[in-house]
Amino acid sequence: MLKTWIEILLVSTRLGLTSFGGPVAHLGYFRDEYVKKRKWLDERSYADLVALCQFLPGPASSQVGISIGIVRGGLVGGFISWFGFTMPSVIALILFAYFVTGFQAEDAGWITGLKIVAVAVVAQAIMGMGKNLAPDRPRIAIAVIAAVCALFFPTAIGQIAIIIIAGVTGYIMYRNQDVPKADKLAISISKKTGAAAWILFAGLLIGLPLLRQLFPSIWMAMFDTFYRVGSIVFGGGHVVLPMIEREVVPPGWISEETFLAGYGAAQAVPGPLFTFASYLGASMNGVTGALVATAAMFLPSFLLVVGMLPFWNFLREKSSVQAALMGVNAAVVGILLAALYDPVWTSAIKSTGDFALALAAFALLVYFKLPPWLVVLLAAAGGIVLGLIG
């Protein structure tokens, strides 16, 4: 098992160092590494985990990474997977807080290149997932309708509604057909452990505000604030940033200028945007503050995943749930397709040169089969070149 844990740490750390582009791009990197290259789980099981994590509050890509780590190496594997994927950006943002506050990283040429390569990564993931999860006309129709709806209703509630409606549609369409049996995920967590995680999650959500009143301190206030935000945010990092601002700027914990400087820095580093909490914690109370804020922000995600997986493994084996998941997985393809346009495309492609670089990155990934980390490095260099000739 030790060898497995070391493997998880090495793989997740490399992803944490190279996964630029936000949560949708992260899912593309994960699919390439965990499904296509290492075959730790099959395409359908991966899509089922993505669908599950879309329902949960918190950072979906981090939760998918935790889930894959648990499948591969148990609870310890889940923690190691999260640690490897998260720590590079935590360290980078702590350094930003100490040394480069106010640095406009989002304007750098290499950052532009990293945004552009995310377009190619997401497009490649959608192509691969579409072939497997929307192989017939009915599911292609579900994917297209889901994409259109996601574009017109780009909210967390809209996304959840799309998934629920797609699940009902899938159940109606495929409940009487022979649905291929889903591969059983190797979940070592018991239902008792899952229930305990749910109880702890709810207990902290309710109890921390009370403890904050009984034992007032900056540390208790920080833990309560970041835990609460991490527990109730749907829609990923782009949603959590403005929500955190309402929690930390008005009380005077951090200035508006410092917050905005970190906002740009958080989008310039690889890994989950939720590590913005590390920057804020460091700005407020040094390294200790960063660790407290990071732990509080991600703890709800870990508890929710641990709480759901034992029951999810049981549910997804039922034919009725499998039929619903056929619709849900097609809808996930559509949601990713919508995200390819907004925010991935709209935030990255601003000129003919940007499109040319994205096209080249796509060709290198899909047709020349270069590893994603190498394409990321080439795109960063390409972004610098575009900045010089632009």
Coordinates of C-alpha atoms in Angstrom, one line a residue:
M1 CA 0.0 0.0 0.0
L2 CA 2.9 2.3 0.7
K3 CA 4.0 2.0 -2.9
T4 CA 0.5 2.9 -4.0
W5 CA 0.4 6.0 -1.8
I6 CA 3.8 7.2 -3.1
E7 CA 2.5 6.7 -6.7
I8 CA -0.7 8.8 -5.8
L9 CA 1.5 11.5 -4.3
L10 CA 3.8 11.7 -7.3
V11 CA 1.0 11.8 -9.9
S12 CA -1.2 14.2 -8.0
T13 CA 1.7 16.6 -7.3
R14 CA 2.6 16.7 -11.0
L15 CA -1.0 17.5 -11.8
G16 CA -0.9 20.2 -9.1
L17 CA 2.1 21.7 -10.7
T18 CA 0.8 21.7 -14.3
S19 CA -3.1 21.9 -14.1
F20 CA -3.7 25.4 -15.2
G21 CA -7.0 26.7 -16.5
G22 CA -9.6 26.3 -13.7
P23 CA -11.8 23.4 -12.7
V24 CA -13.1 22.4 -16.1
A25 CA -9.6 22.1 -17.4
H26 CA -8.6 20.1 -14.3
L27 CA -11.2 17.5 -15.2
G28 CA -9.6 17.2 -18.6
Y29 CA -6.1 16.7 -17.0
F30 CA -7.5 14.1 -14.6
R31 CA -9.2 12.2 -17.4
D32 CA -6.0 12.0 -19.4
E33 CA -3.9 10.9 -16.4
Y34 CA -6.2 8.7 -14.4
V35 CA -8.4 7.2 -17.1
K36 CA -6.5 7.1 -20.3
K37 CA -2.9 6.8 -19.2
R38 CA -3.0 4.9 -15.8
K39 CA -6.5 3.2 -16.1
W40 CA -7.1 3.5 -12.4
L41 CA -10.8 3.6 -13.4
D42 CA -12.8 3.4 -16.6
E43 CA -14.5 6.2 -18.5
R44 CA -17.9 5.5 -17.1
S45 CA -16.8 5.4 -13.5
Y46 CA -14.9 8.6 -14.0
A47 CA -18.0 10.3 -15.5
D48 CA -20.1 9.0 -12.5
L49 CA -17.7 10.6 -10.1
V50 CA -17.8 13.9 -12.0
A51 CA -21.6 13.8 -11.9
L52 CA -21.6 13.1 -8.2
C53 CA -19.2 16.0 -7.4
Q54 CA -21.3 18.4 -9.5
F55 CA -24.0 17.9 -7.0
L56 CA -21.9 18.6 -3.9
P57 CA -20.9 22.1 -2.7
G58 CA -17.2 22.9 -2.9
P59 CA -14.5 22.6 -5.6
A60 CA -15.7 19.8 -8.0
S61 CA -12.2 19.1 -9.4
S62 CA -10.7 18.7 -6.0
Q63 CA -13.5 16.4 -4.9
V64 CA -13.0 14.3 -8.0
G65 CA -9.3 14.1 -7.2
I66 CA -10.1 13.0 -3.6
S67 CA -12.5 10.4 -4.8
I68 CA -10.0 8.9 -7.2
G69 CA -7.4 8.8 -4.5
I70 CA -9.9 7.0 -2.2
V71 CA -10.7 4.5 -5.0
R72 CA -7.0 3.9 -5.5
G73 CA -5.7 4.0 -1.9
G74 CA -8.4 4.3 0.7
L75 CA -8.9 7.3 3.0
V76 CA -5.1 7.9 3.2
G77 CA -5.0 7.8 -0.6
G78 CA -7.8 10.4 -0.8
F79 CA -5.9 12.7 1.5
I80 CA -2.6 12.2 -0.3
S81 CA -4.4 12.9 -3.7
W82 CA -5.8 16.2 -2.3
F83 CA -2.5 17.1 -0.7
G84 CA -0.4 16.6 -3.9
F85 CA -2.9 18.5 -6.1
T86 CA -3.4 21.4 -3.7
M87 CA -0.1 22.1 -2.0
P88 CA 1.8 23.6 -5.0
S89 CA -0.8 26.4 -5.3
V90 CA -1.0 26.8 -1.5
I91 CA 2.8 27.3 -1.4
A92 CA 2.7 29.7 -4.4
L93 CA 0.0 31.8 -2.9
I94 CA 1.6 32.0 0.5
L95 CA 4.7 33.3 -1.4
F96 CA 2.5 35.8 -3.3
A97 CA 1.1 37.0 0.0
Y98 CA 4.6 37.6 1.5
F99 CA 6.6 38.8 -1.5
V100 CA 4.6 39.9 -4.5
T101 CA 1.4 41.5 -3.3
G102 CA 0.2 43.8 -6.1
F103 CA 1.9 41.9 -8.9
Q104 CA -0.4 41.9 -11.9
A105 CA 0.3 38.3 -12.8
E106 CA -2.8 37.9 -15.0
D107 CA -1.2 40.3 -17.6
A108 CA 2.0 38.2 -18.1
G109 CA 2.5 36.6 -21.4
W110 CA 3.1 33.1 -20.0
I111 CA -0.2 33.4 -18.1
T112 CA -2.0 34.2 -21.4
G113 CA -0.5 31.0 -22.8
L114 CA -1.7 28.9 -19.9
K115 CA -5.2 30.2 -20.3
I116 CA -5.1 29.4 -24.0
V117 CA -3.9 25.8 -23.5
A118 CA -6.9 25.2 -21.2
V119 CA -9.1 25.6 -24.3
A120 CA -7.3 22.7 -26.0
V121 CA -7.3 20.6 -22.9
V122 CA -11.0 21.0 -22.3
A123 CA -11.8 20.4 -26.0
Q124 CA -9.8 17.2 -26.0
A125 CA -11.6 16.0 -22.8
I126 CA -15.0 16.8 -24.4
M127 CA -14.2 14.8 -27.5
G128 CA -13.1 11.8 -25.6
M129 CA -16.0 11.9 -23.1
G130 CA -18.5 12.6 -25.8
K131 CA -17.6 9.4 -27.8
N132 CA -18.1 7.3 -24.7
L133 CA -21.0 9.0 -22.9
A134 CA -23.0 10.4 -25.8
P135 CA -22.6 7.7 -28.5
D136 CA -26.2 7.7 -29.8
R137 CA -28.6 10.4 -31.0
P138 CA -30.7 10.6 -27.9
R139 CA -27.7 11.2 -25.6
I140 CA -26.2 13.6 -28.2
A141 CA -29.5 15.5 -28.0
I142 CA -29.3 15.5 -24.2
A143 CA -25.8 16.9 -24.3
V144 CA -26.6 19.6 -26.8
I145 CA -29.7 20.7 -24.9
A146 CA -27.8 20.7 -21.7
A147 CA -25.1 22.9 -23.3
V148 CA -27.6 25.4 -24.5
C149 CA -29.4 25.5 -21.2
A150 CA -26.1 25.9 -19.3
L151 CA -25.2 28.9 -21.6
F152 CA -28.5 30.6 -20.9
F153 CA -28.6 29.7 -17.2
P154 CA -25.0 29.8 -16.1
T155 CA -25.6 29.5 -12.4
A156 CA -25.0 26.7 -9.9
I157 CA -28.8 26.2 -9.4
G158 CA -29.2 26.1 -13.2
Q159 CA -26.5 23.4 -13.5
I160 CA -28.0 21.3 -10.8
A161 CA -31.4 21.6 -12.4
I162 CA -30.0 20.5 -15.8
I163 CA -28.4 17.4 -14.2
I164 CA -31.6 16.4 -12.4
I165 CA -33.7 16.8 -15.5
A166 CA -31.2 14.8 -17.6
G167 CA -31.3 12.1 -14.9
V168 CA -35.1 11.9 -15.1
T169 CA -34.9 11.9 -18.9
G170 CA -32.3 9.1 -18.9
Y171 CA -34.4 7.0 -16.5
I172 CA -37.5 7.4 -18.7
M173 CA -35.6 6.6 -21.9
Y174 CA -33.4 3.7 -20.8
R175 CA -35.2 2.1 -17.8
N176 CA -36.6 -0.7 -19.9
Q177 CA -33.4 -1.4 -21.8
D178 CA -30.5 -3.7 -21.0
V179 CA -28.1 -1.2 -19.3
P180 CA -24.5 -2.4 -19.1
K181 CA -23.6 -3.1 -15.5
A182 CA -21.3 -0.4 -14.0
D183 CA -17.9 -1.6 -12.8
K184 CA -17.8 -1.6 -9.0
L185 CA -15.6 1.1 -7.5
A186 CA -13.2 -0.2 -5.0
I187 CA -14.4 1.9 -2.0
S188 CA -13.0 0.7 1.3
I189 CA -15.1 3.1 3.3
S190 CA -18.0 1.6 5.2
K191 CA -21.4 3.1 5.4
K192 CA -20.9 3.8 9.1
T193 CA -17.8 5.8 8.3
G194 CA -19.8 7.7 5.6
A195 CA -22.6 8.4 8.1
A196 CA -20.0 9.7 10.6
A197 CA -18.6 12.0 8.0
W198 CA -22.1 13.5 7.4
I199 CA -22.7 13.9 11.1
L200 CA -19.3 15.7 11.5
F201 CA -19.9 17.9 8.5
A202 CA -23.3 19.0 9.8
G203 CA -22.1 19.3 13.4
L204 CA -19.2 21.6 12.5
L205 CA -21.5 23.7 10.2
I206 CA -23.9 24.2 13.1
G207 CA -21.5 24.2 16.0
L208 CA -18.6 26.4 14.8
P209 CA -20.7 29.6 14.9
L210 CA -21.7 28.8 18.5
L211 CA -18.1 28.1 19.5
R212 CA -17.1 31.3 17.8
Q213 CA -19.4 33.2 20.2
L214 CA -18.4 31.2 23.3
F215 CA -14.6 31.3 22.6
P216 CA -14.0 34.5 20.5
S217 CA -10.6 34.6 18.8
I218 CA -9.3 35.4 15.4
W219 CA -8.5 31.7 14.8
M220 CA -12.0 30.5 15.7
A221 CA -13.5 33.3 13.5
M222 CA -11.2 32.3 10.6
F223 CA -12.0 28.6 10.8
D224 CA -15.7 29.2 11.1
T225 CA -15.8 31.7 8.2
F226 CA -13.8 29.5 5.7
Y227 CA -15.5 26.3 6.7
R228 CA -18.9 27.9 6.2
V229 CA -18.0 29.2 2.8
G230 CA -16.5 25.9 1.7
S231 CA -19.7 24.1 2.9
I232 CA -22.3 26.2 1.0
V233 CA -20.6 27.3 -2.2
F234 CA -21.9 25.7 -5.4
G235 CA -20.2 26.4 -8.7
G236 CA -16.5 26.3 -8.0
G237 CA -13.8 28.8 -7.4
H238 CA -15.1 31.6 -9.5
V239 CA -18.1 31.7 -7.2
V240 CA -16.2 31.4 -3.9
L241 CA -14.0 34.4 -4.5
P242 CA -16.7 37.1 -4.3
M243 CA -18.4 35.2 -1.4
I244 CA -15.1 35.3 0.6
E245 CA -14.7 39.0 -0.2
R246 CA -18.0 39.7 1.6
E247 CA -16.7 37.8 4.6
V248 CA -13.1 39.2 5.0
V249 CA -13.1 42.7 3.6
P250 CA -16.0 44.4 5.5
P251 CA -14.7 43.2 8.9
G252 CA -11.3 44.7 8.1
W253 CA -9.4 41.5 8.1
I254 CA -7.9 42.4 4.8
S255 CA -8.0 45.5 2.6
E256 CA -9.7 45.6 -0.8
E257 CA -6.5 46.3 -2.5
T258 CA -4.7 43.2 -1.0
F259 CA -7.8 41.1 -1.8
L260 CA -7.8 42.1 -5.4
A261 CA -4.0 41.5 -5.8
G262 CA -4.5 38.0 -4.5
Y263 CA -7.5 37.5 -6.8
G264 CA -5.3 37.8 -9.8
A265 CA -2.6 35.7 -8.2
A266 CA -5.0 32.9 -7.5
Q267 CA -6.0 32.6 -11.1
A268 CA -2.3 32.6 -12.2
V269 CA -1.3 29.5 -10.3
P270 CA -2.2 25.8 -11.1
G271 CA -4.5 23.8 -9.0
P272 CA -7.8 24.7 -7.3
L273 CA -9.0 28.3 -7.0
F274 CA -10.1 27.5 -3.4
T275 CA -6.5 27.9 -2.4
F276 CA -7.2 31.6 -2.5
A277 CA -7.9 30.9 1.1
S278 CA -4.2 30.2 1.6
Y279 CA -3.3 33.7 0.3
L280 CA -5.9 35.3 2.6
G281 CA -4.9 33.4 5.6
A282 CA -1.2 34.3 5.0
S283 CA -2.1 37.9 4.6
M284 CA -4.0 37.9 7.8
N285 CA -1.8 35.7 10.1
G286 CA 1.2 34.4 8.3
V287 CA 1.9 30.8 7.5
T288 CA -0.2 29.6 10.4
G289 CA -3.2 31.6 9.2
A290 CA -2.7 30.1 5.7
L291 CA -2.8 26.6 7.1
V292 CA -5.9 27.2 9.2
A293 CA -7.8 28.9 6.3
T294 CA -6.8 26.1 3.8
A295 CA -7.8 23.3 6.2
A296 CA -11.1 25.0 7.0
M297 CA -11.9 25.7 3.3
F298 CA -11.3 22.1 2.1
L299 CA -12.5 20.1 5.1
P300 CA -16.1 20.2 4.0
S301 CA -15.2 18.8 0.6
F302 CA -13.4 15.9 2.2
L303 CA -16.2 15.1 4.6
L304 CA -18.8 15.3 1.8
V305 CA -16.9 13.0 -0.5
V306 CA -16.2 10.5 2.4
G307 CA -19.9 10.7 3.3
M308 CA -21.2 10.1 -0.2
L309 CA -18.9 7.5 -1.7
P310 CA -20.1 4.4 0.2
F311 CA -23.7 5.1 -0.6
W312 CA -22.9 6.2 -4.2
N313 CA -21.2 2.9 -4.9
F314 CA -24.4 1.1 -3.7
L315 CA -26.8 3.3 -5.7
R316 CA -24.9 3.3 -9.0
E317 CA -25.1 -0.5 -9.2
K318 CA -28.9 -0.4 -9.5
S319 CA -30.3 -0.6 -13.0
S320 CA -32.7 2.4 -12.5
V321 CA -29.8 4.6 -11.3
Q322 CA -27.6 3.4 -14.1
A323 CA -30.4 4.4 -16.6
A324 CA -30.6 7.8 -15.0
L325 CA -26.8 8.2 -15.0
M326 CA -26.8 7.6 -18.8
G327 CA -28.7 10.9 -19.1
V328 CA -26.7 12.6 -16.4
N329 CA -23.4 11.7 -18.0
A330 CA -24.6 13.0 -21.4
A331 CA -25.6 16.2 -19.6
V332 CA -22.2 16.5 -18.0
V333 CA -20.7 16.5 -21.5
G334 CA -23.0 19.3 -22.5
I335 CA -22.2 21.3 -19.4
L336 CA -18.5 21.0 -20.1
L337 CA -19.1 22.0 -23.7
A338 CA -20.8 25.2 -22.5
A339 CA -17.9 25.8 -20.1
L340 CA -15.6 25.4 -23.1
Y341 CA -17.1 28.6 -24.5
D342 CA -17.7 30.5 -21.2
P343 CA -15.5 30.9 -19.2
V344 CA -12.7 29.0 -20.9
W345 CA -12.9 30.4 -24.5
T346 CA -14.1 33.9 -23.7
S347 CA -11.4 34.5 -21.1
A348 CA -8.5 33.1 -23.2
I349 CA -9.1 33.7 -26.9
K350 CA -8.8 37.4 -27.7
S351 CA -7.1 37.5 -31.1
T352 CA -6.1 35.5 -34.1
G353 CA -2.8 34.6 -32.5
D354 CA -4.6 33.3 -29.4
F355 CA -6.8 31.0 -31.6
A356 CA -3.7 29.8 -33.6
L357 CA -1.9 28.9 -30.4
A358 CA -5.0 27.1 -29.1
L359 CA -5.3 25.2 -32.4
A360 CA -1.6 24.2 -32.2
A361 CA -2.0 23.0 -28.6
F362 CA -5.1 21.0 -29.6
A363 CA -3.2 19.3 -32.4
L364 CA -0.3 18.5 -30.2
L365 CA -2.6 16.8 -27.6
V366 CA -5.0 15.0 -29.9
Y367 CA -2.9 14.1 -33.0
F368 CA 0.7 14.1 -31.9
K369 CA -0.1 12.6 -28.5
L370 CA 2.3 14.8 -26.6
P371 CA 1.9 14.7 -22.8
P372 CA -0.2 17.5 -21.4
W373 CA 2.6 18.9 -19.1
L374 CA 4.8 19.4 -22.2
V375 CA 2.0 21.1 -24.1
V376 CA 1.4 23.4 -21.1
L377 CA 5.1 24.4 -21.2
L378 CA 5.0 25.0 -24.9
A379 CA 1.9 27.1 -24.7
A380 CA 3.4 29.2 -21.9
A381 CA 6.3 29.9 -24.2
G382 CA 3.9 30.6 -27.0
G383 CA 2.1 33.1 -24.8
I384 CA 5.3 34.9 -24.2
V385 CA 6.0 35.1 -28.0
L386 CA 2.5 36.4 -28.6
G387 CA 3.1 39.1 -26.0
L388 CA 6.3 40.2 -27.7
I389 CA 4.9 40.4 -31.2
G390 CA 1.5 41.8 -30.2

